[in-house]
């Protein structure tokens, strides 16, 4: 671990200050630091990682909800490029099922299971087989303003196949709002999953956070936790960052790796500023997560399930990743939430317990740890069809605030979830390096960094 309370950094006039110590902020910090620039990372919490943090009790590792790293995604690629060590494995689903009421349908994972499925009609099997072949090469440009629900109805109607497709796309995007979600976004994410599967990570996602900190620190970056930022202001000489303590820091550039509402507040944007207007209409996505550690699985082969008639997810992550001592199963159950549906978090917890009752009868007698997170933020902005999917998100540059750049799962035209954070962090870091090269002080190595 690193000294997270250190306030000693080489110079208050850093080339870059990163506000936010989550996955995106740390990727940007590591990339700029490895290019030889001075970097300071500020995080208001005591623990680094944001939603990628992992809680550890008695060697039991619990991520903040179920996390999976897409092997063909931007985050996986950047972590490898930054030489961050991590290990994991493909999910080990065992007898994976689809839940419809009390009925359990085998999850169609191959041609034979698809052909023998009792869930789908003959015609639906043929349509699904065709779609699975077409999706990897499908052009989605014309679907940016088409809702996922509209696309599914056009392809599959409204019966079990439509429900199965909604379930698949919900799994990939963590969004249960097919009426608003852009079909292009959902299909592009499905392509990534089909081309490379996912990894569950040994030790949880905190290993990524610790690894990124280590790589950035090796290159001279400094870190300050419990450092709440009050204001960020740009001028002709750079950017001023004022902390809630009253301390004032100067930098040549700033990356705000924070939620959109926080970015607007830090920049003191007027109500009619472009980012402020966008933030007011942005639709976030949330989930309720029930995580349990069990000393025994009563149905050891039942390790993965998705709801057909309800937006639930169940997975035994420890069947693949090293997350607990031998003999302890780490199980994560989740309900994808809609923003337009009134919520009772106690009723949702009961529903998630019901999923465990169905998948692991008698689980309560074997519980060694339990945690319920009723309103986890999945994404700060749902890429809607109305806004044009990816193209409707803000870019990393703020023309009205030169020297200030944005990063997060709500920024840029690439990826969703962690991949969006990573891709926007990469682009923001490239913008910073290009701007520093343009200034009077010569850049180390004289390399031009071109954003993707």
Coordinates of C-alpha atoms in Angstrom, one line a residue:
X1 CA 0.0 0.0 0.0
X2 CA 1.0 3.6 -0.4
X3 CA 1.1 6.5 2.0
X4 CA -2.3 8.0 1.2
X5 CA -1.9 10.9 3.7
X6 CA 1.3 12.4 2.2
X7 CA 1.1 16.2 1.5
X8 CA 4.7 16.4 0.3
X9 CA 5.0 16.8 -3.4
X10 CA 7.9 18.2 -5.4
X11 CA 6.3 21.4 -6.6
X12 CA 2.9 23.0 -6.2
X13 CA 3.2 24.1 -9.8
X14 CA 2.5 20.7 -11.4
X15 CA 2.1 20.1 -15.1
X16 CA -1.1 18.3 -14.3
X17 CA -3.5 18.1 -11.4
X18 CA -6.0 15.2 -11.5
X19 CA -9.1 15.7 -9.4
X20 CA -10.5 12.2 -8.6
X21 CA -8.7 9.0 -7.7
X22 CA -10.9 6.5 -9.4
X23 CA -10.0 4.2 -12.3
X24 CA -10.1 7.0 -15.0
X25 CA -8.2 9.5 -12.9
X26 CA -5.4 7.1 -12.1
X27 CA -5.1 5.9 -15.7
X28 CA -4.7 9.6 -16.8
X29 CA -2.2 10.3 -14.0
X30 CA -0.1 7.2 -14.9
X31 CA 0.0 8.0 -18.6
X32 CA 1.0 11.6 -18.1
X33 CA 3.6 10.8 -15.4
X34 CA 5.1 8.1 -17.5
X35 CA 5.7 10.7 -20.2
X36 CA 7.9 12.6 -17.8
X37 CA 5.5 15.3 -16.6
X38 CA 4.8 16.2 -13.0
X39 CA 1.4 15.0 -11.7
X40 CA -0.5 15.5 -8.5
X41 CA -3.7 13.5 -7.9
X42 CA -6.3 14.7 -5.4
X43 CA -9.0 12.5 -3.9
X44 CA -11.6 13.7 -1.4
X45 CA -12.1 10.3 0.2
X46 CA -9.5 8.4 2.3
X47 CA -9.5 5.3 0.1
X48 CA -8.5 5.4 -3.5
X49 CA -10.5 3.8 -6.3
X50 CA -14.0 5.3 -6.2
X51 CA -16.4 2.6 -7.5
X52 CA -13.4 0.4 -8.3
X53 CA -12.4 0.1 -4.7
X54 CA -12.6 -3.4 -3.0
X55 CA -13.5 -4.0 0.6
X56 CA -11.5 -6.7 2.4
X57 CA -12.5 -8.5 5.6
X58 CA -10.6 -11.6 6.7
X59 CA -9.2 -12.2 3.2
X60 CA -12.6 -11.9 1.7
X61 CA -12.6 -9.4 -1.2
X62 CA -15.8 -7.7 -2.1
X63 CA -16.0 -5.3 -5.0
X64 CA -18.7 -2.6 -5.0
X65 CA -21.1 -4.7 -6.9
X66 CA -20.3 -7.2 -9.6
X67 CA -17.4 -6.1 -11.8
X68 CA -16.0 -7.7 -14.9
X69 CA -13.1 -6.5 -17.1
X70 CA -13.7 -6.8 -20.8
X71 CA -10.7 -8.5 -22.4
X72 CA -11.3 -6.7 -25.7
X73 CA -12.0 -3.3 -24.0
X74 CA -10.2 -0.1 -23.6
X75 CA -9.4 -0.6 -19.9
X76 CA -7.8 -4.0 -20.4
X77 CA -5.6 -2.6 -23.2
X78 CA -4.5 0.5 -21.3
X79 CA -3.7 -1.5 -18.2
X80 CA -1.4 -3.7 -20.2
X81 CA 0.2 -0.7 -22.0
X82 CA 0.9 1.0 -18.6
X83 CA 2.4 -2.3 -17.4
X84 CA -0.1 -2.7 -14.5
X85 CA 0.0 -6.3 -13.2
X86 CA -3.3 -8.1 -12.7
X87 CA -4.7 -11.6 -13.1
X88 CA -8.1 -13.1 -13.6
X89 CA -10.1 -15.7 -15.4
X90 CA -13.1 -16.2 -17.5
X91 CA -16.3 -16.7 -15.6
X92 CA -16.9 -20.3 -14.6
X93 CA -20.7 -20.4 -14.9
X94 CA -21.4 -24.1 -14.3
X95 CA -25.1 -24.8 -15.0
X96 CA -26.0 -21.3 -16.0
X97 CA -29.7 -20.6 -16.2
X98 CA -32.3 -18.0 -17.2
X99 CA -35.0 -17.3 -14.7
X100 CA -38.7 -16.8 -15.6
X101 CA -40.8 -17.0 -12.4
X102 CA -39.9 -20.2 -10.8
X103 CA -38.9 -21.8 -14.1
X104 CA -35.2 -22.2 -14.9
X105 CA -34.2 -22.4 -18.6
X106 CA -30.7 -23.6 -19.5
X107 CA -28.7 -20.6 -20.8
X108 CA -28.1 -21.1 -24.6
X109 CA -24.3 -21.1 -24.7
X110 CA -23.7 -23.0 -28.0
X111 CA -25.5 -24.3 -31.0
X112 CA -26.6 -27.6 -29.3
X113 CA -28.1 -25.8 -26.3
X114 CA -29.7 -23.3 -28.6
X115 CA -31.3 -26.1 -30.7
X116 CA -32.6 -28.0 -27.7
X117 CA -33.8 -25.0 -25.8
X118 CA -37.5 -25.1 -24.7
X119 CA -37.5 -21.4 -24.1
X120 CA -37.6 -20.4 -27.8
X121 CA -39.7 -21.4 -30.8
X122 CA -38.1 -22.9 -33.9
X123 CA -38.4 -19.5 -35.6
X124 CA -36.9 -17.7 -32.6
X125 CA -33.9 -20.1 -32.6
X126 CA -33.3 -19.4 -36.3
X127 CA -33.5 -15.6 -35.7
X128 CA -31.1 -15.8 -32.7
X129 CA -28.6 -17.9 -34.6
X130 CA -28.7 -15.3 -37.4
X131 CA -28.2 -12.4 -35.1
X132 CA -25.3 -14.0 -33.3
X133 CA -23.5 -14.4 -36.6
X134 CA -24.4 -10.8 -37.8
X135 CA -23.7 -8.8 -34.7
X136 CA -19.8 -9.0 -34.7
X137 CA -19.7 -7.4 -38.2
X138 CA -22.8 -5.2 -37.8
X139 CA -22.5 -1.5 -38.7
X140 CA -24.3 0.6 -36.1
X141 CA -23.9 4.1 -37.4
X142 CA -27.5 4.2 -38.6
X143 CA -28.7 2.9 -35.2
X144 CA -27.4 5.7 -33.0
X145 CA -30.8 7.4 -32.8
X146 CA -32.8 4.1 -32.7
X147 CA -33.8 2.8 -29.3
X148 CA -32.7 -0.7 -28.3
X149 CA -36.3 -1.6 -27.7
X150 CA -37.3 -0.6 -31.2
X151 CA -34.4 -2.6 -32.7
X152 CA -35.3 -5.7 -30.7
X153 CA -39.0 -5.5 -31.7
X154 CA -37.9 -5.2 -35.4
X155 CA -35.7 -8.2 -35.1
X156 CA -37.5 -10.5 -32.6
X157 CA -41.0 -9.3 -31.8
X158 CA -42.1 -9.3 -28.2
X159 CA -41.9 -12.8 -26.9
X160 CA -39.2 -14.9 -25.2
X161 CA -36.5 -14.1 -27.8
X162 CA -37.1 -10.4 -27.2
X163 CA -36.8 -10.9 -23.5
X164 CA -33.6 -12.9 -24.0
X165 CA -32.0 -10.2 -26.1
X166 CA -32.9 -7.5 -23.6
X167 CA -31.3 -9.7 -20.9
X168 CA -28.1 -10.1 -23.0
X169 CA -27.8 -6.3 -23.7
X170 CA -28.6 -5.5 -20.1
X171 CA -25.8 -7.8 -19.0
X172 CA -23.3 -5.9 -21.2
X173 CA -24.4 -2.4 -20.5
X174 CA -25.7 -2.7 -16.9
X175 CA -28.7 -0.6 -18.1
X176 CA -32.3 -1.7 -17.8
X177 CA -34.0 0.9 -20.0
X178 CA -34.2 -0.5 -23.6
X179 CA -36.7 2.2 -24.4
X180 CA -34.1 5.0 -24.0
X181 CA -30.8 3.2 -24.6
X182 CA -29.3 3.7 -28.0
X183 CA -29.2 0.4 -30.0
X184 CA -25.8 1.4 -31.4
X185 CA -24.3 1.6 -27.9
X186 CA -25.8 -1.8 -26.8
X187 CA -24.7 -3.6 -30.0
X188 CA -21.2 -2.1 -29.9
X189 CA -20.8 -3.3 -26.3
X190 CA -22.1 -6.8 -27.3
X191 CA -19.4 -6.9 -30.0
X192 CA -16.7 -6.4 -27.4
X193 CA -18.1 -9.1 -25.2
X194 CA -18.4 -11.6 -28.0
X195 CA -14.9 -10.9 -29.3
X196 CA -13.0 -11.3 -26.0
X197 CA -15.2 -12.4 -23.1
X198 CA -14.6 -10.9 -19.6
X199 CA -12.3 -11.6 -16.6
X200 CA -13.2 -11.7 -13.0
X201 CA -10.1 -10.3 -11.2
X202 CA -8.1 -12.0 -8.5
X203 CA -8.1 -9.8 -5.4
X204 CA -10.9 -7.6 -6.8
X205 CA -10.6 -4.4 -8.7
X206 CA -8.5 -2.8 -5.9
X207 CA -5.6 -4.6 -7.5
X208 CA -6.0 -2.3 -10.6
X209 CA -6.1 0.8 -8.4
X210 CA -3.0 -0.2 -6.4
X211 CA -1.2 -1.1 -9.6
X212 CA -2.0 2.2 -11.3
X213 CA -0.9 4.1 -8.2
X214 CA 2.4 2.2 -8.1
X215 CA 3.1 2.8 -11.8
X216 CA 2.3 6.5 -11.5
X217 CA 4.3 6.9 -8.3
X218 CA 7.3 5.2 -9.9
X219 CA 7.2 8.0 -12.5
X220 CA 7.1 10.7 -9.9
X221 CA 3.4 11.3 -9.5
X222 CA 2.2 12.4 -6.0
X223 CA -1.0 11.6 -4.3
X224 CA -3.1 13.3 -1.7
X225 CA -6.2 11.7 -0.2
X226 CA -8.8 13.4 2.1
X227 CA -8.2 16.5 -0.2
X228 CA -11.5 18.0 -1.1
X229 CA -11.5 20.4 -4.0
X230 CA -13.7 23.5 -3.8
X231 CA -13.0 25.4 -7.0
X232 CA -11.1 25.0 -10.3
X233 CA -10.4 28.2 -12.3
X234 CA -8.4 28.7 -15.5
X235 CA -6.5 31.9 -16.5
X236 CA -3.9 32.8 -19.1
X237 CA -1.1 31.3 -17.0
X238 CA -2.7 27.9 -16.2
X239 CA -5.3 26.6 -13.7
X240 CA -5.8 27.4 -10.0
X241 CA -7.2 24.6 -7.8
X242 CA -8.6 25.7 -4.4
X243 CA -9.1 23.1 -1.7
X244 CA -11.8 23.2 0.9
X245 CA -9.1 23.8 3.5
X246 CA -8.2 27.1 1.8
X247 CA -5.0 25.8 0.3
X248 CA -4.4 27.0 -3.3
X249 CA -2.5 25.0 -5.9
X250 CA -1.4 26.0 -9.3
X251 CA -1.0 23.7 -12.3
X252 CA -0.6 24.0 -16.1
X253 CA -3.5 21.6 -16.8
X254 CA -6.3 19.9 -14.9
X255 CA -8.2 16.7 -15.5
X256 CA -11.6 16.4 -13.7
X257 CA -12.3 12.7 -13.3
X258 CA -15.5 13.3 -11.3
X259 CA -19.3 13.1 -11.8
X260 CA -20.8 15.7 -14.2
X261 CA -22.6 17.5 -11.4
X262 CA -19.3 17.8 -9.4
X263 CA -17.5 19.1 -12.5
X264 CA -20.1 21.8 -13.0
X265 CA -19.8 22.8 -9.3
X266 CA -16.0 23.0 -9.3
X267 CA -16.0 25.1 -12.4
X268 CA -18.8 27.3 -11.1
X269 CA -20.6 27.0 -14.4
X270 CA -23.5 29.2 -15.3
X271 CA -26.9 27.4 -15.6
X272 CA -26.8 28.0 -19.4
X273 CA -23.3 26.7 -19.9
X274 CA -23.2 23.7 -22.3
X275 CA -22.0 21.2 -19.7
X276 CA -24.5 22.4 -17.1
X277 CA -27.4 22.1 -19.6
X278 CA -26.2 18.6 -20.6
X279 CA -25.9 17.6 -16.9
X280 CA -29.5 18.6 -16.2
X281 CA -30.9 16.3 -18.8
X282 CA -28.5 13.4 -18.3
X283 CA -30.1 10.1 -17.1
X284 CA -27.9 8.1 -14.7
X285 CA -28.1 4.3 -14.1
X286 CA -28.2 2.6 -10.8
X287 CA -28.3 -0.9 -9.3
X288 CA -29.0 -2.6 -6.0
X289 CA -26.4 -5.2 -5.0
X290 CA -26.5 -7.9 -2.4
X291 CA -23.1 -9.5 -1.8
X292 CA -22.7 -12.6 0.4
X293 CA -19.9 -14.9 1.4
X294 CA -21.0 -18.5 2.0
X295 CA -19.1 -21.3 3.7
X296 CA -20.9 -23.7 1.4
X297 CA -22.9 -23.7 -1.9
X298 CA -26.0 -25.9 -1.5
X299 CA -26.1 -26.2 -5.3
X300 CA -22.4 -26.0 -6.3
X301 CA -23.0 -26.2 -10.1
X302 CA -25.5 -23.3 -10.1
X303 CA -23.0 -20.4 -10.5
X304 CA -24.7 -18.0 -12.9
X305 CA -28.2 -16.8 -13.6
X306 CA -30.0 -13.9 -15.3
X307 CA -33.7 -12.9 -15.1
X308 CA -35.9 -13.0 -18.2
X309 CA -38.9 -11.5 -16.6
X310 CA -37.1 -9.4 -14.0
X311 CA -33.8 -7.4 -14.2
X312 CA -31.7 -9.5 -11.9
X313 CA -28.2 -11.0 -12.0
X314 CA -26.6 -13.7 -10.0
X315 CA -23.0 -15.0 -10.2
X316 CA -20.5 -16.8 -8.0
X317 CA -17.4 -14.7 -8.8
X318 CA -15.1 -16.8 -6.6
X319 CA -15.7 -19.8 -8.9
X320 CA -13.2 -18.1 -11.3
X321 CA -11.3 -15.4 -9.4
X322 CA -9.3 -15.7 -6.1
X323 CA -11.4 -13.6 -3.8
X324 CA -11.5 -15.5 -0.6
X325 CA -9.9 -18.3 1.4
X326 CA -10.4 -21.9 0.2
X327 CA -13.9 -23.1 0.8
X328 CA -15.6 -19.6 0.9
X329 CA -17.8 -18.7 -2.0
X330 CA -18.2 -15.0 -2.9
X331 CA -21.7 -14.5 -4.5
X332 CA -23.0 -11.3 -6.0
X333 CA -26.7 -10.7 -6.7
X334 CA -27.9 -7.5 -8.4
X335 CA -31.0 -5.8 -9.6
X336 CA -30.6 -3.3 -12.5
X337 CA -32.7 -0.3 -11.6
X338 CA -34.7 2.1 -13.8
X339 CA -34.8 5.8 -13.0
X340 CA -38.5 6.1 -14.0
X341 CA -39.7 3.4 -11.6
X342 CA -40.4 4.1 -7.9
X343 CA -38.1 2.1 -5.7
X344 CA -38.5 0.4 -2.3
X345 CA -35.0 -0.7 -1.4
X346 CA -36.2 -3.0 1.3
X347 CA -38.5 -4.7 -1.2
X348 CA -35.6 -5.0 -3.7
X349 CA -33.4 -6.6 -1.0
X350 CA -36.2 -9.2 -0.4
X351 CA -36.4 -9.8 -4.1
X352 CA -32.6 -10.4 -4.3
X353 CA -32.8 -12.7 -1.3
X354 CA -35.5 -14.6 -3.3
X355 CA -33.0 -15.1 -6.1
X356 CA -30.5 -16.6 -3.7
X357 CA -33.3 -18.8 -2.3
X358 CA -33.9 -20.1 -5.8
X359 CA -30.3 -20.6 -6.7
X360 CA -28.8 -21.6 -3.3
X361 CA -31.6 -23.0 -1.1
X362 CA -30.7 -22.7 2.6
X363 CA -27.9 -20.1 1.9
X364 CA -28.7 -18.2 5.1
X365 CA -27.3 -21.0 7.3
X366 CA -24.0 -20.8 5.5
X367 CA -23.6 -17.0 5.5
X368 CA -20.3 -15.7 6.9
X369 CA -20.6 -12.1 5.5
X370 CA -23.4 -10.1 4.0
X371 CA -23.6 -6.6 2.5
X372 CA -26.4 -4.7 0.8
X373 CA -25.7 -1.7 -1.4
X374 CA -29.1 -0.3 -2.4
X375 CA -28.3 2.5 -4.8
X376 CA -25.0 2.0 -6.5
X377 CA -24.2 4.3 -9.4
X378 CA -23.6 2.2 -12.5
X379 CA -23.1 5.0 -14.9
X380 CA -23.5 8.8 -14.6
X381 CA -25.2 9.0 -18.0
X382 CA -27.3 6.5 -20.0
X383 CA -26.3 7.0 -23.7
X384 CA -29.8 7.5 -25.1
X385 CA -31.1 7.2 -28.6
X386 CA -32.6 10.7 -28.3
X387 CA -29.1 12.1 -27.8
X388 CA -27.4 10.0 -30.5
X389 CA -25.7 7.4 -28.2
X390 CA -22.0 7.9 -27.8
X391 CA -22.0 11.1 -29.8
X392 CA -24.4 12.7 -27.3
X393 CA -21.8 12.6 -24.5
X394 CA -19.5 15.6 -23.7
X395 CA -16.0 15.5 -25.1
X396 CA -12.9 15.6 -23.0
X397 CA -12.1 19.2 -24.1
X398 CA -13.8 22.3 -22.6
X399 CA -13.4 25.1 -25.1
X400 CA -14.6 27.6 -22.6
X401 CA -12.1 26.4 -20.0
X402 CA -8.7 26.0 -21.7
X403 CA -6.4 23.6 -19.8
X404 CA -9.3 21.8 -18.2
X405 CA -10.2 18.3 -19.4
X406 CA -12.8 15.8 -18.5
X407 CA -12.7 12.0 -17.9
X408 CA -15.3 9.5 -16.8
X409 CA -17.9 7.0 -17.8
X410 CA -20.0 9.9 -19.1
X411 CA -17.3 11.4 -21.3
X412 CA -16.2 10.8 -24.9
X413 CA -17.4 8.7 -27.8
X414 CA -15.9 5.4 -26.8
X415 CA -17.1 2.6 -24.6
X416 CA -19.4 2.2 -21.6
X417 CA -18.7 1.7 -17.9
X418 CA -15.0 1.2 -17.0
X419 CA -14.1 1.2 -20.7
X420 CA -15.6 4.7 -21.1
X421 CA -13.7 5.9 -18.1
X422 CA -10.4 4.4 -19.5
X423 CA -10.9 5.7 -23.0
X424 CA -11.8 9.2 -22.0
X425 CA -8.8 9.2 -19.5
X426 CA -6.5 8.2 -22.3
X427 CA -7.8 10.9 -24.6
X428 CA -7.6 13.6 -21.8
X429 CA -4.1 12.6 -21.0
X430 CA -3.1 12.9 -24.7
X431 CA -4.7 16.3 -24.8
X432 CA -2.7 17.4 -21.7
X433 CA 0.6 16.1 -23.2
X434 CA -0.1 17.9 -26.6
X435 CA -0.9 21.1 -24.8
X436 CA 2.3 20.9 -22.7
X437 CA 4.3 20.3 -25.9
X438 CA 2.8 23.4 -27.4
X439 CA 4.0 25.6 -24.5
X440 CA 7.4 27.3 -24.2
X441 CA 9.0 24.7 -21.9
X442 CA 10.5 21.9 -24.1
X443 CA 8.8 18.5 -23.7
X444 CA 10.8 15.5 -22.6
X445 CA 11.7 13.4 -25.6
X446 CA 9.9 15.7 -28.0
X447 CA 7.1 13.1 -28.7
X448 CA 3.8 14.2 -30.2
X449 CA 0.9 12.5 -28.4
X450 CA -2.0 12.1 -30.7
X451 CA -5.4 11.3 -29.1
X452 CA -7.4 8.4 -30.4

